Amino acid sequence: MNRSRWVPSLIILIGIVVAVASQADLPMRAPLVLLYSLVAPGLVFVRFLQIQDRFVELTLAVALSIALNVIVSEFMIFTRAWSPTTGFFVLVYLCMAAALYDLISGSRWAVRSYE
Amino acid sequence: MPTHLNRALENGPSGEKGSPTALPPFRVADSVPTGERLLPMVRRPVAATANAGYPQQLLGIGVPTSKTARSTSTRKKDKAVKTKTKGQKLSVYDSWLETLVPVASILWALVLWGYSIATINPLQMTDLGLVSVLPNTAYLAIVLLTFSFTWTLHQGRAPTWLLWLHVASFVFMIHGAPALVYDTLRYSWAWKHLGIIDYIQRHGFVDPNASSLMIYHNWPGFFSFFAYLFDVAGIKDGVALASWAPVFFNLIEIGALALIFRASTNDRRLVWQGIWFYFLTNWVGQEYFSPQALNYFLHLVIIGICLAWFRTPMGGEPERLHHKLVQPFYDALHHLRQRAASTDSQALNAPAVQRSGLLVMMIVLFVVIATSHQLTPIVTVLAIAALVFFRRCSASSLPMLMAVMMVTWIIYGASFFVRDELFVLFKSFGTITSNIGNNLLDLSNVTLGQKIVAYAGRSLTMAVMLLALAGCLVRIRRGKWDLSLMLLAFAPFLLLLGNGYGGEVVFRVYLFALPFLAFFMAALLYPTIERGNSAWTVVSNMVLSLLLFAGFNLAYYGKDQMYFFTSQEVEASQFLYEHAPANSLLIEGSRNYPSQFRNYENFTYVPLSREKPENQANWLEDPVSVFTRWMRNTEYNAAFLVLTRSQRAEVDARLTTLPEGALNKIEAALRASPQFSVVYSNQDAVIFTLTERLDSVKALQTAAMAKGG
């Protein structure tokens, strides 16, 4: 499986595991949730930008992940609807949807932009 | 579009799926000794390259192999590099020996460091901080790591991951040491930040009109993020995670710095030397668990994106302004822009969709910065505005958009804070001397150790400035203007016009300018791609790195006698913050102890070290009667006085206006007085209350426990 398929596949798979782990008191809950939250939300979107350098792609992914998490959490405190689990699941579903789209469409999204 | 091209593009940006032969001919950055691509770009076929005439080979992106598309100077450079690397096949780069030796050195350095810090007893620290207890083996580890890095870099063939591993190991050793040695969270402000997170976790919102730590409620992004993350991850106590925050923030900064530097040079030695120098000179300690650390990283990423994807090509003729007075200045400015731009990195031909996506990303990142920190958005706007003004950034409307977003947040989101602080902000605007002066410690009073620490910090700062200036001049002499980086190094200094930022603006200016200063420092060793190949460069690099480390070591670790807290201090604070009733008065020796991390809004705080010096004499003379009067105030449900080891360390180092030994004197007087009772005590902390209010305190606690249980 080439990279264009295994990365979104992995994001979907880990998303499912993390979603389950976040609801249970598993020993790996904290590292799994932290790692997923700090990389996955940004990575699924940065992948669409077709950044060639993996090191830079990861840096941008972490930055965007942090930003998306901050925006979700700020939305919850300003609307006085504090529910971290809901916020987290919104991000997980969003990630999965984007990863699924990535998986189905491959790199055609970017190819269209050249034409 | 030709069929073969379409197929190649379908295989993704790296062409992983198909055979490389399916791609049109590419030539990637011949001028780079390692053959590594330097910029994060979509690999674009010749047919899709809009401006094939641009010297994109300098940028490390795919360019046509046609000789007509390349400048003569570039061909000369290519030839020089090819001659230099003649006879060295790619397999040599990956040979196990060239990789194994640096990896073994790194591992050995880590083992030595680990062994060293395992023997440290932080209670033996003097007023020189952690430096006073670091064993010689720790310095040996640093020397070994530095030598390994300088030698590996000098070879010019090391893979990126190996260079990253050197820098990451240094980060781990320096910033991980406090987490390993101290057991508890270092630095009192990190504890206060945990207190805001605790507030959000308990209430689910912020209180922009809070009486204490109001500023954090007005820029809550960092705190809501971690409150959310702790809740989702099931982290009950964020102390352990916060202890490792400096390592985390520094590690992710490596990527952001690499993005900035790689957009500015095609010499990877310069890129990684700049990163190395950055971590060797970043002594201001803003990478702890704080909004500044998070937003600084986002700021660097925005700058990196601007430099890598939004550079402007050289302009044409200057605009005619038809104004006699302004036109000469404008022409001079245009000349400077053109002169600098002719040697600066050139515009990229990124696809429109990629640039649009990155533009949206920058806006998203800035939304977070604007709502999470007070100072960072100002620096970001200044930096991007400087790039746009000098035509080094094509996103010309971005600074205006960012400024509007920032001001909107200040007016609406942070209105409570601005309303209270507006007068102070206006009063200090433009008073540069006072803004700088308020930041510097008065060295006439402090202990010898703290004098040395302060001088180390100042000397290191001056050395960085001078070395950067020298590096910048060397680059200009070699025909490299680096206008973008010069502007970015200068932009933060405009903050000095604003205000003192609670006595910290000088340090923040240094922090924001440092990446670009570090780049210019590195340029002293590697001014151009053809230079810096002799063994002397390695020797100079080693000596310079170790000298910088000597200053960094003192400046960064020098206040750790105060910044370190024992577990006994933490236990005492935990007892106080968890058991004291709401609306309590809390008198503190100083603010330097693990404070405000639980139920922080339950207290009104009176730090003795911040009382006016003229008042201090009264209660130092007769602490029992003065504190009895204060603590009898019936406006408060209870009143406590807390004294800890770290408070004493700060006062005894004469870093506050209190005289040396003042807290010991107060403790002795209160212990001897029947009017005061000790509600909690251990070897490093003591908490007093009035004996006459002891019963009411107990009753309130019982009531609170009954209500809660």
mmCIF file of C-alpha atoms in Angstrom, chain A residues 11-67:
data_model
loop_
_atom_site.group_PDB
_atom_site.id
_atom_site.type_symbol
_atom_site.label_atom_id
_atom_site.label_comp_id
_atom_site.label_asym_id
_atom_site.label_seq_id
_atom_site.Cartn_x
_atom_site.Cartn_y
_atom_site.Cartn_z
ATOM 1 C CA ILE A 11 -5.853 7.900 10.689
ATOM 2 C CA ILE A 12 -9.246 6.183 10.389
ATOM 3 C CA LEU A 13 -8.071 3.095 12.251
ATOM 4 C CA ILE A 14 -6.388 5.012 15.072
ATOM 5 C CA GLY A 15 -9.409 7.327 15.207
ATOM 6 C CA ILE A 16 -11.638 4.369 15.999
ATOM 7 C CA VAL A 17 -9.196 3.056 18.628
ATOM 8 C CA VAL A 18 -8.817 6.512 20.205
ATOM 9 C CA ALA A 19 -12.570 7.093 20.224
ATOM 10 C CA VAL A 20 -13.036 3.833 22.116
ATOM 11 C CA ALA A 21 -10.054 4.497 24.396
ATOM 12 C CA SER A 22 -11.308 7.967 25.320
ATOM 13 C CA GLN A 23 -14.456 6.394 26.742
ATOM 14 C CA ALA A 24 -12.648 3.738 28.760
ATOM 15 C CA ASP A 25 -10.101 4.018 31.509
ATOM 16 C CA LEU A 26 -7.394 2.211 29.560
ATOM 17 C CA PRO A 27 -3.730 2.681 30.502
ATOM 18 C CA MET A 28 -2.881 3.870 26.984
ATOM 19 C CA ARG A 29 -5.698 6.378 26.910
ATOM 20 C CA ALA A 30 -3.655 9.502 27.663
ATOM 21 C CA PRO A 31 -0.766 8.927 25.195
ATOM 22 C CA LEU A 32 -3.134 7.759 22.457
ATOM 23 C CA VAL A 33 -5.484 10.720 22.811
ATOM 24 C CA LEU A 34 -2.630 13.223 23.075
ATOM 25 C CA LEU A 35 -0.788 11.862 20.066
ATOM 26 C CA TYR A 36 -3.926 11.670 17.974
ATOM 27 C CA SER A 37 -5.109 15.155 18.953
ATOM 28 C CA LEU A 38 -1.730 16.723 18.238
ATOM 29 C CA VAL A 39 -1.165 15.162 14.829
ATOM 30 C CA ALA A 40 -4.242 13.707 13.135
ATOM 31 C CA PRO A 41 -6.631 16.687 12.728
ATOM 32 C CA GLY A 42 -3.931 18.763 11.074
ATOM 33 C CA LEU A 43 -2.432 15.934 9.044
ATOM 34 C CA VAL A 44 -5.662 15.009 7.277
ATOM 35 C CA PHE A 45 -5.982 18.574 5.993
ATOM 36 C CA VAL A 46 -2.299 19.283 5.362
ATOM 37 C CA ARG A 47 -2.170 16.171 3.175
ATOM 38 C CA PHE A 48 -4.464 17.901 0.715
ATOM 39 C CA LEU A 49 -1.790 20.594 0.273
ATOM 40 C CA GLN A 50 0.548 18.011 -1.241
ATOM 41 C CA ILE A 51 3.624 19.111 0.725
ATOM 42 C CA GLN A 52 6.518 17.082 -0.540
ATOM 43 C CA ASP A 53 8.776 17.286 2.500
ATOM 44 C CA ARG A 54 7.537 14.950 5.261
ATOM 45 C CA PHE A 55 9.347 16.850 8.013
ATOM 46 C CA VAL A 56 7.648 20.103 7.030
ATOM 47 C CA GLU A 57 4.344 18.322 6.480
ATOM 48 C CA LEU A 58 4.476 16.992 10.033
ATOM 49 C CA THR A 59 5.348 20.421 11.446
ATOM 50 C CA LEU A 60 2.411 22.024 9.656
ATOM 51 C CA ALA A 61 0.184 19.141 10.749
ATOM 52 C CA VAL A 62 1.071 19.671 14.418
ATOM 53 C CA ALA A 63 0.492 23.425 14.130
ATOM 54 C CA LEU A 64 -2.881 22.978 12.457
ATOM 55 C CA SER A 65 -3.907 20.235 14.902
ATOM 56 C CA ILE A 66 -3.164 22.494 17.847
ATOM 57 C CA ALA A 67 -5.088 25.328 16.179
#
